[in-house]
Amino acid sequence: MSLKDKIDMQRLPSHIAIIMDGNGRWANEKGEDRLFGHLHGVESVRNVVEGAAELGIKYMTLYAFSTENWDRPEYEVTGLMALLVDTIHKEVPTLNKNNIRLHVIGDVSMLPDEARAELNQALLETSGNTGLNLIMALSYSSRWELETAIRQIASDVKSGALDPGSINQDLIRTYLATKDFPDPELMIRTSGEHRISNFLLYQLAYSELYFTNTLWPDFRKENLYEAILDYQGRERRFGKTGQQIKNEEAAG
Ligand code: IPE
Ligand code: IPE
Ligand code: MG
């Protein structure tokens, strides 16, 4: 029985988020430049997105570039941006063929004009697709997202559009970059690092976290299946007791 066949299709996570980490170390191990690692990381993105679409996953968020990553050496930032633009441009026909809709979360005002234009074009050209929602976190950080949301909430209160008494968790969601997507049930980080690195801090409140030593350029569909199987073996309690969860399951 293959790994894929072991997956319970009735209990798939609807949203999987991934911190794609380890490109630089993968390249260093091979005596290559870090950009070589990023280039190979694109192949992993293709493979994993295809795997998710085949399974029928509804949402996949990929952390591609953080607001902190702008502080990397200029040549790496420039190289990464060029790779992103080129990849997004080339992948649009495949996204359309596979009915995948592209979304972006992040401070895109920081992106070079050309990158932003390519991105907007890709968003538009895939906007009619109804299969997998592929959300690229680009120039994203959770603290940037919260800062932006809080500024907007304050502004709406000041203008009289929003009553402070009506601010609750449901309303806060509508101000987040992820307002159109459910919270991830599963968050994967590659490369053996056990941290969140400013990714979806609010949305990961009850996500199952899965860490693997596999470096991102080596990550393939099979690794995704392993993570999903691990997720399916867990009991999600949301603050309740294990016994309550069992009773609820028995009651259907
Ligand atoms: C992840 O790989 C890709 C980005 C952050 C853009 P890294 O570039 O962080 O690779 P390591 O962590 O240095 O190995
Ligand atoms: C997190 O990886 C950001 C992305 C994968 C895009 P980093 O490599 O930037 O994270 P740290 O610096 O190791 O925490
Ligand atoms: Mg890293």
XYZ file of N, CA and C and ligand atoms in Angstrom:
785
model
N 0.862 -1.208 0.000
C 0.000 0.000 0.000
C 0.895 1.254 0.000
N 0.669 2.114 -0.945
C 1.504 3.319 -1.003
C 1.085 4.288 0.095
N 1.959 5.233 0.391
C 1.643 6.245 1.412
C 0.344 6.957 1.072
N 0.207 7.271 -0.221
C -0.982 8.023 -0.657
C -2.263 7.241 -0.363
N -2.199 5.911 -0.582
C -3.390 5.086 -0.361
C -3.787 5.005 1.111
N -2.810 5.264 1.992
C -3.117 5.187 3.434
C -3.864 6.429 3.923
N -3.875 7.483 3.135
C -4.523 8.732 3.569
C -6.043 8.559 3.592
N -6.658 8.985 4.695
C -8.118 8.958 4.821
C -8.669 10.202 4.103
N -9.271 9.976 2.947
C -9.720 11.097 2.116
C -10.889 11.872 2.741
N -11.539 11.250 3.741
C -12.651 11.941 4.421
C -12.141 12.910 5.483
N -10.868 12.763 5.856
C -10.334 13.593 6.945
C -9.117 14.385 6.499
N -9.170 14.862 5.268
C -8.064 15.682 4.761
C -8.103 17.059 5.423
N -6.937 17.628 5.704
C -6.959 19.031 6.119
C -7.441 19.874 4.944
N -8.254 20.905 5.211
C -8.687 21.734 4.077
C -7.595 22.738 3.717
N -6.773 23.073 4.711
C -5.743 24.098 4.479
C -4.406 23.635 5.068
N -3.409 23.553 4.216
C -2.049 23.200 4.659
C -1.143 24.403 4.414
N -0.407 24.811 5.439
C 0.549 25.919 5.301
C 1.962 25.350 5.422
N 2.869 25.869 4.619
C 4.246 25.339 4.640
C 5.280 26.462 4.733
N 6.200 26.317 5.687
C 7.392 27.178 5.724
C 8.470 26.421 4.956
N 8.734 26.888 3.757
C 9.666 26.195 2.854
C 11.083 26.651 3.209
N 11.767 25.860 4.029
C 13.064 26.319 4.541
C 14.173 25.321 4.196
N 15.385 25.852 4.078
C 16.562 25.003 3.893
C 17.195 25.064 2.507
N 16.739 25.972 1.675
C 17.311 26.074 0.315
C 18.806 26.396 0.348
N 19.179 27.334 1.232
C 20.574 27.775 1.305
C 21.480 26.651 1.765
N 21.065 25.945 2.826
C 21.882 24.834 3.338
C 21.979 23.703 2.323
N 20.915 23.443 1.600
C 20.918 22.399 0.565
C 21.992 22.726 -0.483
N 22.036 23.997 -0.882
C 23.025 24.421 -1.881
C 24.439 24.362 -1.298
N 24.590 24.833 -0.055
C 25.924 24.819 0.584
C 26.481 23.407 0.674
N 25.604 22.454 1.024
C 26.045 21.053 1.118
C 26.631 20.561 -0.199
N 26.164 21.155 -1.287
C 26.632 20.734 -2.610
C 27.735 21.643 -3.124
N 28.195 22.556 -2.257
C 29.242 23.491 -2.665
C 28.741 24.505 -3.687
N 27.431 24.736 -3.686
C 26.852 25.657 -4.675
C 26.395 26.952 -3.990
N 26.075 27.913 -4.820
C 25.567 29.198 -4.353
C 24.137 29.040 -3.808
N 23.743 29.883 -2.867
C 22.403 29.791 -2.274
C 21.291 29.873 -3.329
N 21.534 30.661 -4.358
C 20.487 30.812 -5.392
C 20.203 29.489 -6.105
N 21.218 28.645 -6.168
C 21.048 27.319 -6.751
C 20.003 26.538 -5.934
N 20.040 26.731 -4.626
C 19.056 26.094 -3.741
C 17.652 26.622 -3.997
N 17.549 27.927 -4.174
C 16.222 28.515 -4.447
C 15.664 27.986 -5.769
N 16.554 27.881 -6.750
C 16.144 27.374 -8.068
C 15.560 25.963 -7.941
N 16.214 25.123 -7.164
C 15.717 23.762 -6.983
C 14.477 23.722 -6.095
N 14.356 24.721 -5.231
C 13.164 24.818 -4.385
C 11.907 24.986 -5.231
N 12.050 25.607 -6.381
C 10.894 25.807 -7.275
C 10.350 24.455 -7.749
N 11.251 23.518 -7.973
C 10.819 22.179 -8.408
C 9.978 21.517 -7.306
N 10.370 21.730 -6.058
C 9.592 21.188 -4.930
C 8.206 21.830 -4.882
N 8.155 23.136 -5.126
C 6.860 23.827 -5.124
C 5.947 23.196 -6.162
N 6.473 23.031 -7.377
C 5.666 22.427 -8.449
C 5.120 21.072 -8.022
N 6.016 20.236 -7.520
C 5.666 18.863 -7.182
C 4.635 18.803 -6.049
N 4.853 19.611 -5.019
C 3.978 19.571 -3.846
C 2.600 20.173 -4.165
N 2.603 21.236 -4.954
C 1.320 21.854 -5.334
C 0.517 20.852 -6.178
N 1.195 20.168 -7.063
C 0.524 19.144 -7.873
C -0.049 18.052 -6.967
N 0.750 17.636 -5.984
C 0.301 16.605 -5.037
C -0.931 17.056 -4.264
N -0.916 18.307 -3.822
C -2.046 18.832 -3.046
C -3.294 18.905 -3.920
N -3.120 19.356 -5.160
C -4.259 19.476 -6.078
C -4.846 18.087 -6.378
N -3.980 17.110 -6.578
C -4.452 15.739 -6.858
C -5.277 15.176 -5.703
N -4.859 15.507 -4.484
C -5.594 15.007 -3.306
C -6.935 15.705 -3.132
N -7.023 16.926 -3.671
C -8.250 17.698 -3.482
C -8.182 18.634 -2.284
N -6.952 18.984 -1.880
C -6.769 19.986 -0.811
C -7.321 21.316 -1.340
N -8.050 22.038 -0.499
C -8.692 23.277 -0.984
C -7.787 24.506 -0.896
N -6.931 24.554 0.145
C -6.063 25.723 0.346
C -4.646 25.283 0.704
N -3.671 25.915 0.058
C -2.277 25.681 0.443
C -1.571 27.030 0.486
N -1.001 27.362 1.660
C -0.254 28.616 1.786
C 1.230 28.307 1.863
N 2.006 28.939 1.007
C 3.455 28.717 0.969
C 4.180 29.997 1.373
N 5.034 29.880 2.389
C 5.819 31.035 2.847
C 7.042 31.114 1.934
N 7.007 32.064 1.028
C 8.058 32.152 0.011
C 9.099 33.219 0.341
N 8.667 34.286 1.035
C 9.589 35.394 1.322
C 9.009 36.207 2.473
N 9.783 36.367 3.524
C 9.274 37.106 4.683
C 9.699 38.573 4.603
N 9.027 39.417 5.375
C 9.450 40.839 5.391
C 10.896 40.927 5.896
N 11.285 40.004 6.778
C 12.661 40.002 7.293
C 13.669 39.578 6.228
N 13.207 38.797 5.245
C 14.129 38.330 4.194
C 14.657 39.490 3.328
N 13.986 40.646 3.388
C 14.507 41.815 2.657
C 15.895 42.205 3.157
N 16.231 41.798 4.392
C 17.534 42.161 4.969
C 18.664 41.233 4.532
N 18.380 40.277 3.677
C 19.449 39.388 3.174
C 20.349 40.156 2.202
N 21.526 39.585 1.872
C 22.418 40.262 0.917
C 21.669 40.616 -0.372
N 22.025 41.764 -0.907
C 21.273 42.292 -2.043
C 21.233 41.310 -3.223
N 22.338 40.637 -3.471
C 22.363 39.743 -4.633
C 21.349 38.600 -4.476
N 21.178 38.137 -3.208
C 20.225 37.043 -2.982
C 18.787 37.535 -3.162
N 18.507 38.733 -2.628
C 17.158 39.298 -2.751
C 16.832 39.521 -4.235
N 17.763 40.107 -4.959
C 17.541 40.379 -6.386
C 17.352 39.072 -7.153
N 18.209 38.092 -6.846
C 18.115 36.790 -7.519
C 16.794 36.099 -7.234
N 16.370 36.168 -5.984
C 15.104 35.534 -5.593
C 13.916 36.205 -6.284
N 13.949 37.528 -6.337
C 12.845 38.266 -6.984
C 12.764 37.889 -8.465
N 13.925 37.828 -9.113
C 13.955 37.468 -10.534
C 13.384 36.064 -10.729
N 13.742 35.167 -9.815
C 13.262 33.785 -9.897
C 11.743 33.731 -9.700
N 11.260 34.511 -8.754
C 9.822 34.540 -8.475
C 9.026 35.036 -9.684
N 9.487 36.133 -10.243
C 8.791 36.714 -11.398
C 8.766 35.715 -12.543
N 9.941 35.137 -12.808
C 10.080 34.200 -13.908
C 9.181 32.969 -13.686
N 9.187 32.450 -12.464
C 8.414 31.243 -12.160
C 6.916 31.515 -12.278
N 6.481 32.599 -11.654
C 5.047 32.906 -11.681
C 4.576 33.060 -13.131
N 5.387 33.779 -13.911
C 5.046 33.991 -15.315
C 4.919 32.658 -16.064
N 5.910 31.793 -15.844
C 5.923 30.514 -16.582
C 4.857 29.535 -16.106
N 4.456 29.650 -14.843
C 3.558 28.636 -14.278
C 2.073 28.886 -14.555
N 1.724 30.086 -15.007
C 0.295 30.402 -15.178
C -0.451 29.363 -16.039
N 0.102 28.938 -17.183
C -0.634 27.936 -17.974
C -0.871 26.632 -17.197
N 0.130 26.207 -16.405
C -0.027 24.976 -15.612
C -1.076 25.184 -14.522
N -1.062 26.352 -13.896
C -2.069 26.637 -12.864
C -3.462 26.555 -13.484
N -3.613 27.142 -14.656
C -4.925 27.125 -15.312
C -5.328 25.718 -15.725
N -4.364 24.962 -16.221
C -4.644 23.577 -16.630
C -5.143 22.761 -15.423
N -4.570 23.032 -14.256
C -4.938 22.274 -13.051
C -6.006 22.964 -12.200
N -6.633 24.012 -12.758
C -7.738 24.706 -12.076
C -7.317 25.312 -10.732
N -6.059 25.779 -10.661
C -5.520 26.333 -9.411
C -5.597 27.854 -9.441
N -6.150 28.414 -8.377
C -6.261 29.870 -8.277
C -5.151 30.425 -7.380
N -4.419 31.384 -7.914
C -3.315 31.985 -7.166
C -3.811 33.164 -6.327
N -3.320 33.256 -5.094
C -3.571 34.409 -4.223
C -2.226 34.847 -3.646
N -2.166 36.090 -3.204
C -0.943 36.558 -2.547
C -1.303 37.255 -1.250
N -0.541 36.964 -0.180
C -0.655 37.749 1.049
C 0.719 38.329 1.341
N 0.761 39.588 1.759
C 2.043 40.198 2.090
C 2.068 41.648 1.669
N 3.169 42.302 2.026
C 3.332 43.718 1.719
C 3.901 43.849 0.305
N 3.007 43.714 -0.678
C 3.484 43.711 -2.071
C 3.994 45.091 -2.513
N 3.708 46.123 -1.709
C 4.228 47.451 -2.076
C 5.758 47.457 -2.025
N 6.342 46.488 -1.310
C 7.812 46.389 -1.226
C 8.417 45.750 -2.471
N 7.598 45.077 -3.273
C 8.124 44.338 -4.437
C 8.524 45.300 -5.553
N 9.538 44.912 -6.347
C 9.868 45.725 -7.519
C 8.647 45.806 -8.447
N 8.528 46.911 -9.182
C 7.344 47.142 -10.038
C 7.068 45.968 -10.979
N 8.133 45.444 -11.573
C 7.956 44.367 -12.552
C 7.362 43.122 -11.891
N 7.870 42.817 -10.708
C 7.374 41.641 -9.980
C 5.893 41.818 -9.645
N 5.549 43.027 -9.212
C 4.148 43.291 -8.841
C 3.230 43.184 -10.056
N 3.717 43.682 -11.185
C 2.909 43.623 -12.411
C 2.688 42.170 -12.847
N 3.761 41.367 -12.814
C 3.646 39.939 -13.186
C 2.665 39.221 -12.260
N 2.778 39.573 -10.999
C 1.938 38.940 -9.985
C 0.465 39.277 -10.221
N 0.194 40.552 -10.437
C -1.188 40.979 -10.657
C -1.779 40.305 -11.887
N -0.951 40.171 -12.905
C -1.386 39.501 -14.128
C -1.762 38.038 -13.837
N -0.902 37.370 -13.073
C -1.142 35.954 -12.744
C -2.394 35.812 -11.872
N -2.596 36.751 -10.957
C -3.790 36.713 -10.092
C -5.045 36.815 -10.952
N -4.986 37.733 -11.904
C -6.121 37.969 -12.790
C -6.397 36.747 -13.679
N -5.315 36.213 -14.257
C -5.477 35.102 -15.209
C -5.925 33.803 -14.562
N -5.736 33.674 -13.242
C -6.159 32.434 -12.578
C -7.420 32.656 -11.725
N -7.976 33.870 -11.785
C -9.050 34.226 -10.844
C -10.339 33.425 -11.053
N -10.485 32.807 -12.238
C -11.705 32.037 -12.485
C -11.591 30.580 -12.045
N -10.421 30.162 -11.579
C -10.224 28.746 -11.232
C -10.863 28.404 -9.893
N -11.370 27.179 -9.796
C -12.177 26.810 -8.629
C -11.619 25.616 -7.850
N -10.420 25.134 -8.237
C -9.834 23.996 -7.517
C -9.011 24.488 -6.333
N -7.777 24.038 -6.263
C -6.883 24.443 -5.163
C -6.671 25.954 -5.149
N -6.773 26.551 -3.961
C -6.379 27.949 -3.760
C -4.947 27.958 -3.278
N -4.045 28.462 -4.119
C -2.621 28.499 -3.786
C -2.281 29.908 -3.313
N -1.956 30.014 -2.032
C -1.716 31.339 -1.437
C -0.219 31.517 -1.211
N 0.382 32.448 -1.940
C 1.810 32.708 -1.773
C 1.980 33.825 -0.746
N 2.719 33.525 0.327
C 3.052 34.551 1.322
C 4.362 35.185 0.876
N 4.232 36.395 0.393
C 5.334 37.055 -0.309
C 5.544 38.426 0.326
N 6.732 38.654 0.832
C 6.973 39.878 1.607
C 5.945 39.919 2.749
N 5.722 38.746 3.325
C 4.725 38.581 4.380
C 5.407 38.439 5.730
N 4.763 38.987 6.750
C 5.058 38.571 8.124
C 3.777 38.808 8.909
N 3.616 38.010 9.945
C 2.396 38.106 10.724
C 2.299 39.446 11.447
N 3.416 39.944 11.923
C 3.366 41.230 12.637
C 3.052 42.375 11.683
N 3.525 42.267 10.439
C 3.126 43.256 9.424
C 1.607 43.175 9.220
N 1.091 41.964 9.123
C -0.339 41.762 8.880
C -1.176 42.339 10.030
N -0.746 42.077 11.274
C -1.493 42.567 12.430
C -1.407 44.090 12.544
N -0.231 44.610 12.262
C -0.040 46.064 12.280
C -0.993 46.733 11.279
N -1.055 46.160 10.072
C -1.919 46.701 9.019
C -3.387 46.622 9.438
N -3.762 45.487 10.016
C -5.160 45.288 10.427
C -5.547 46.272 11.525
N -4.659 46.422 12.505
C -4.976 47.298 13.647
C -5.063 48.755 13.181
N -4.175 49.136 12.285
C -4.223 50.507 11.756
C -5.563 50.758 11.065
N -6.026 49.801 10.295
C -7.282 49.950 9.564
C -8.483 49.965 10.510
N -8.434 49.111 11.521
C -9.528 49.091 12.507
C -9.602 50.449 13.207
N -8.447 50.973 13.617
C -8.409 52.271 14.307
C -8.959 53.359 13.397
N -8.576 53.302 12.131
C -9.030 54.302 11.173
C -10.549 54.230 10.981
N -11.086 53.012 10.922
C -12.536 52.848 10.742
C -13.312 53.299 11.984
N -12.724 53.099 13.153
C -13.367 53.578 14.382
C -13.387 55.107 14.361
N -12.244 55.674 13.987
C -12.122 57.144 13.984
C -13.121 57.789 13.015
N -13.292 57.141 11.845
C -14.192 57.727 10.845
C -15.666 57.478 11.184
N -15.908 56.650 12.172
C -17.281 56.354 12.573
C -17.868 55.145 11.855
N -17.083 54.514 10.954
C -17.580 53.353 10.210
C -17.667 52.116 11.101
N -16.938 52.129 12.201
C -16.879 50.937 13.051
C -17.089 51.344 14.514
N -18.004 50.591 15.182
C -18.270 50.811 16.603
C -17.300 49.918 17.399
N -16.490 50.498 18.300
C -15.519 49.678 19.054
C -16.194 48.495 19.760
N -17.462 48.659 20.152
C -18.166 47.576 20.834
C -18.406 46.366 19.939
N -18.309 46.570 18.627
C -18.578 45.447 17.708
C -17.298 44.691 17.344
N -16.174 45.087 17.936
C -14.914 44.385 17.613
C -14.866 43.051 18.350
N -14.923 41.985 17.595
C -14.798 40.640 18.162
C -13.907 39.806 17.230
N -13.737 38.526 17.546
C -12.806 37.702 16.766
C -13.239 37.586 15.303
N -14.540 37.487 15.073
C -15.014 37.370 13.689
C -14.697 38.642 12.902
N -14.858 39.785 13.568
C -14.576 41.044 12.875
C -13.069 41.181 12.610
N -12.254 40.820 13.594
C -10.798 40.930 13.417
C -10.365 40.149 12.171
N -10.921 38.964 12.002
C -10.593 38.136 10.832
C -10.773 38.875 9.511
N -11.829 39.689 9.458
C -12.135 40.355 8.191
C -11.091 41.430 7.846
N -10.240 41.768 8.801
C -9.181 42.760 8.555
C -7.831 42.103 8.251
N -7.778 40.776 8.323
C -6.503 40.086 8.074
C -6.316 39.806 6.586
N -5.057 39.641 6.178
C -4.743 39.329 4.774
C -5.357 37.990 4.375
N -5.638 37.146 5.365
C -6.153 35.798 5.113
C -7.671 35.720 5.244
N -8.341 36.880 5.170
C -9.788 36.904 5.470
C -10.617 35.935 4.624
N -10.134 35.610 3.427
C -10.911 34.726 2.548
C -10.608 33.243 2.739
N -9.707 32.920 3.671
C -9.273 31.526 3.818
C -9.497 31.024 5.243
N -9.813 29.721 5.385
C -9.930 29.162 6.742
C -8.539 29.032 7.378
N -8.482 28.867 8.686
C -7.185 28.658 9.352
C -6.585 27.325 8.897
N -5.259 27.249 8.794
C -4.643 25.959 8.426
C -4.843 24.933 9.548
N -5.231 23.719 9.191
C -5.292 22.644 10.182
C -3.895 22.071 10.403
N -3.049 22.209 9.363
C -1.712 21.598 9.407
C -0.677 22.602 8.918
N 0.406 22.763 9.697
C 1.509 23.623 9.281
C 2.798 22.784 9.265
N 3.457 22.799 8.130
C 4.681 22.018 7.942
C 5.872 22.973 7.871
N 6.955 22.650 8.583
C 8.203 23.385 8.345
C 9.309 22.389 8.036
N 10.038 22.670 6.980
C 11.141 21.793 6.580
C 12.449 22.289 7.196
N 13.476 21.506 7.063
C 14.882 21.826 7.374
C 15.257 21.754 8.846
N 14.387 21.167 9.674
C 14.766 20.910 11.064
C 14.680 22.098 12.006
N 14.220 23.245 11.512
C 14.055 24.401 12.415
C 12.693 24.306 13.088
N 12.685 24.509 14.395
C 11.431 24.403 15.144
C 10.956 25.782 15.563
N 10.608 26.602 14.607
C 10.061 27.920 14.961
C 9.087 28.379 13.886
N 8.385 29.469 14.194
C 7.308 29.964 13.340
C 7.796 31.090 12.416
N 8.862 31.795 12.827
C 9.454 32.852 11.999
C 8.414 33.839 11.443
N 7.534 34.304 12.325
C 6.607 35.387 11.954
C 5.586 34.981 10.879
N 5.177 33.723 10.898
C 4.246 33.199 9.894
C 2.875 32.964 10.539
N 1.827 33.585 10.068
C 0.441 33.279 10.452
C 0.218 33.089 11.960
N 0.795 33.986 12.762
C 0.745 33.805 14.223
C -0.687 33.674 14.742
N -1.593 34.457 14.188
C -2.987 34.436 14.640
C -3.692 33.170 14.145
N -3.442 32.833 12.882
C -4.173 31.749 12.217
C -3.717 30.363 12.671
N -2.501 30.258 13.206
C -1.966 28.950 13.600
C -2.366 28.557 15.025
N -3.253 29.353 15.641
C -3.600 29.145 17.060
C -3.854 27.675 17.400
N -4.600 26.962 16.540
C -4.902 25.552 16.816
C -4.433 24.596 15.724
N -3.466 25.049 14.921
C -2.952 24.178 13.858
C -2.080 23.074 14.453
N -2.067 21.940 13.785
C -1.113 20.892 14.129
C 0.202 21.238 13.430
N 1.301 21.210 14.188
C 2.602 21.584 13.633
C 3.408 20.325 13.317
N 3.973 20.310 12.137
C 4.761 19.145 11.696
C 6.134 19.624 11.242
N 7.171 19.080 11.881
C 8.534 19.485 11.535
C 9.286 18.301 10.938
N 10.006 18.562 9.868
C 10.802 17.505 9.253
C 12.205 18.035 8.975
N 13.190 17.136 9.046
C 14.578 17.550 8.760
C 14.830 17.704 7.265
N 13.947 17.170 6.441
C 14.121 17.271 4.986
C 14.274 18.737 4.584
N 15.271 19.012 3.769
C 15.464 20.383 3.280
C 14.470 20.620 2.138
N 13.999 21.854 1.999
C 12.929 22.114 1.037
C 13.213 21.589 -0.384
N 14.427 21.774 -0.933
C 14.630 21.288 -2.314
C 14.508 19.764 -2.453
N 14.541 19.035 -1.323
C 14.361 17.578 -1.382
C 12.912 17.168 -1.107
N 12.063 18.092 -0.751
C 10.684 17.785 -0.330
C 9.824 17.488 -1.567
N 9.097 16.372 -1.518
C 8.248 15.966 -2.645
C 6.863 15.533 -2.139
N 5.988 15.179 -3.071
C 4.628 14.736 -2.717
C 4.631 13.704 -1.592
N 5.569 12.735 -1.684
C 5.626 11.674 -0.673
C 5.808 12.251 0.730
N 6.628 13.310 0.819
C 6.835 13.957 2.120
C 5.558 14.646 2.595
N 4.809 15.179 1.638
C 3.515 15.789 1.975
C 2.558 14.721 2.505
N 2.539 13.567 1.840
C 1.666 12.478 2.299
C 2.036 12.066 3.729
N 3.355 11.975 4.002
C 3.812 11.604 5.352
C 3.278 12.592 6.388
N 3.351 13.868 6.043
C 2.883 14.904 6.984
C 1.377 14.776 7.208
N 0.631 14.515 6.142
C -0.829 14.387 6.268
C -1.177 13.156 7.111
N -0.446 12.060 6.904
C -0.697 10.849 7.695
C -0.396 11.102 9.168
N 0.675 11.821 9.433
C 1.016 12.166 10.811
C -0.117 12.997 11.434
N -0.591 13.962 10.665
C -1.710 14.818 11.102
C -2.949 13.972 11.406
N -3.217 13.000 10.544
C -4.430 12.189 10.720
C -4.337 11.259 11.928
N -3.122 11.062 12.434
C -2.948 10.227 13.626
C -3.089 11.011 14.920
N -3.324 12.308 14.808
C -3.367 13.130 16.024
C -4.798 13.348 16.506
N -4.927 13.608 17.794
C -6.239 13.968 18.344
C -6.249 15.480 18.558
N -7.156 16.161 17.873
C -7.257 17.622 18.007
C -8.307 17.920 19.062
N -7.895 18.549 20.152
C -8.809 18.684 21.292
C -9.399 20.077 21.484
N -8.775 21.097 20.942
C -9.286 22.471 21.061
C -9.652 22.831 22.503
N -8.839 22.409 23.436
C -9.048 22.769 24.845
C -9.910 21.810 25.634
N -10.610 20.902 24.907
C -11.466 19.944 25.621
C -10.633 18.755 26.113
N -11.256 17.808 26.792
C -10.533 16.611 27.228
C -10.592 15.556 26.131
N -9.653 14.616 26.196
C -9.639 13.520 25.230
C -10.944 12.729 25.283
N -11.476 12.547 26.490
C -12.724 11.790 26.651
C -13.888 12.504 25.946
N -13.956 13.808 26.088
C -15.030 14.574 25.413
C -14.960 14.369 23.902
N -13.733 14.413 23.369
C -13.560 14.252 21.918
C -14.051 12.865 21.488
N -13.697 11.854 22.286
C -14.118 10.484 21.949
C -15.638 10.369 21.992
N -16.248 10.965 23.009
C -17.711 10.935 23.113
C -18.356 11.612 21.894
N -17.788 12.749 21.501
C -18.329 13.482 20.351
C -18.228 12.647 19.074
N -17.070 11.958 18.929
C -16.871 11.120 17.739
C -17.867 9.968 17.715
N -18.074 9.369 18.901
C -18.995 8.232 18.994
C -20.431 8.677 18.666
N -20.757 9.906 19.078
C -22.107 10.438 18.825
C -22.260 10.827 17.343
N -21.123 10.879 16.629
C -21.149 11.254 15.202
C -21.357 12.731 15.060
C 14.075 29.187 2.475
O 15.392 28.758 2.452
C 13.754 30.177 1.376
C 13.637 31.570 1.835
C 13.660 31.974 3.076
C 13.477 32.575 0.814
P 16.549 29.581 3.107
O 17.081 30.531 2.078
O 16.118 30.219 4.366
O 17.625 28.452 3.395
P 18.489 28.255 4.689
O 17.573 28.297 5.866
O 19.485 29.374 4.721
O 19.124 26.923 4.509
C 11.280 31.690 7.025
O 12.550 31.187 6.763
C 10.791 32.451 5.842
C 10.541 31.653 4.634
C 10.642 30.365 4.522
C 10.134 32.415 3.502
P 13.850 31.934 7.260
O 15.006 31.103 6.854
O 13.850 33.349 6.816
O 13.651 31.917 8.851
P 14.700 32.068 10.043
O 15.445 33.322 9.799
O 15.606 30.882 9.986
O 13.862 32.079 11.276
Mg 16.062 29.561 6.299
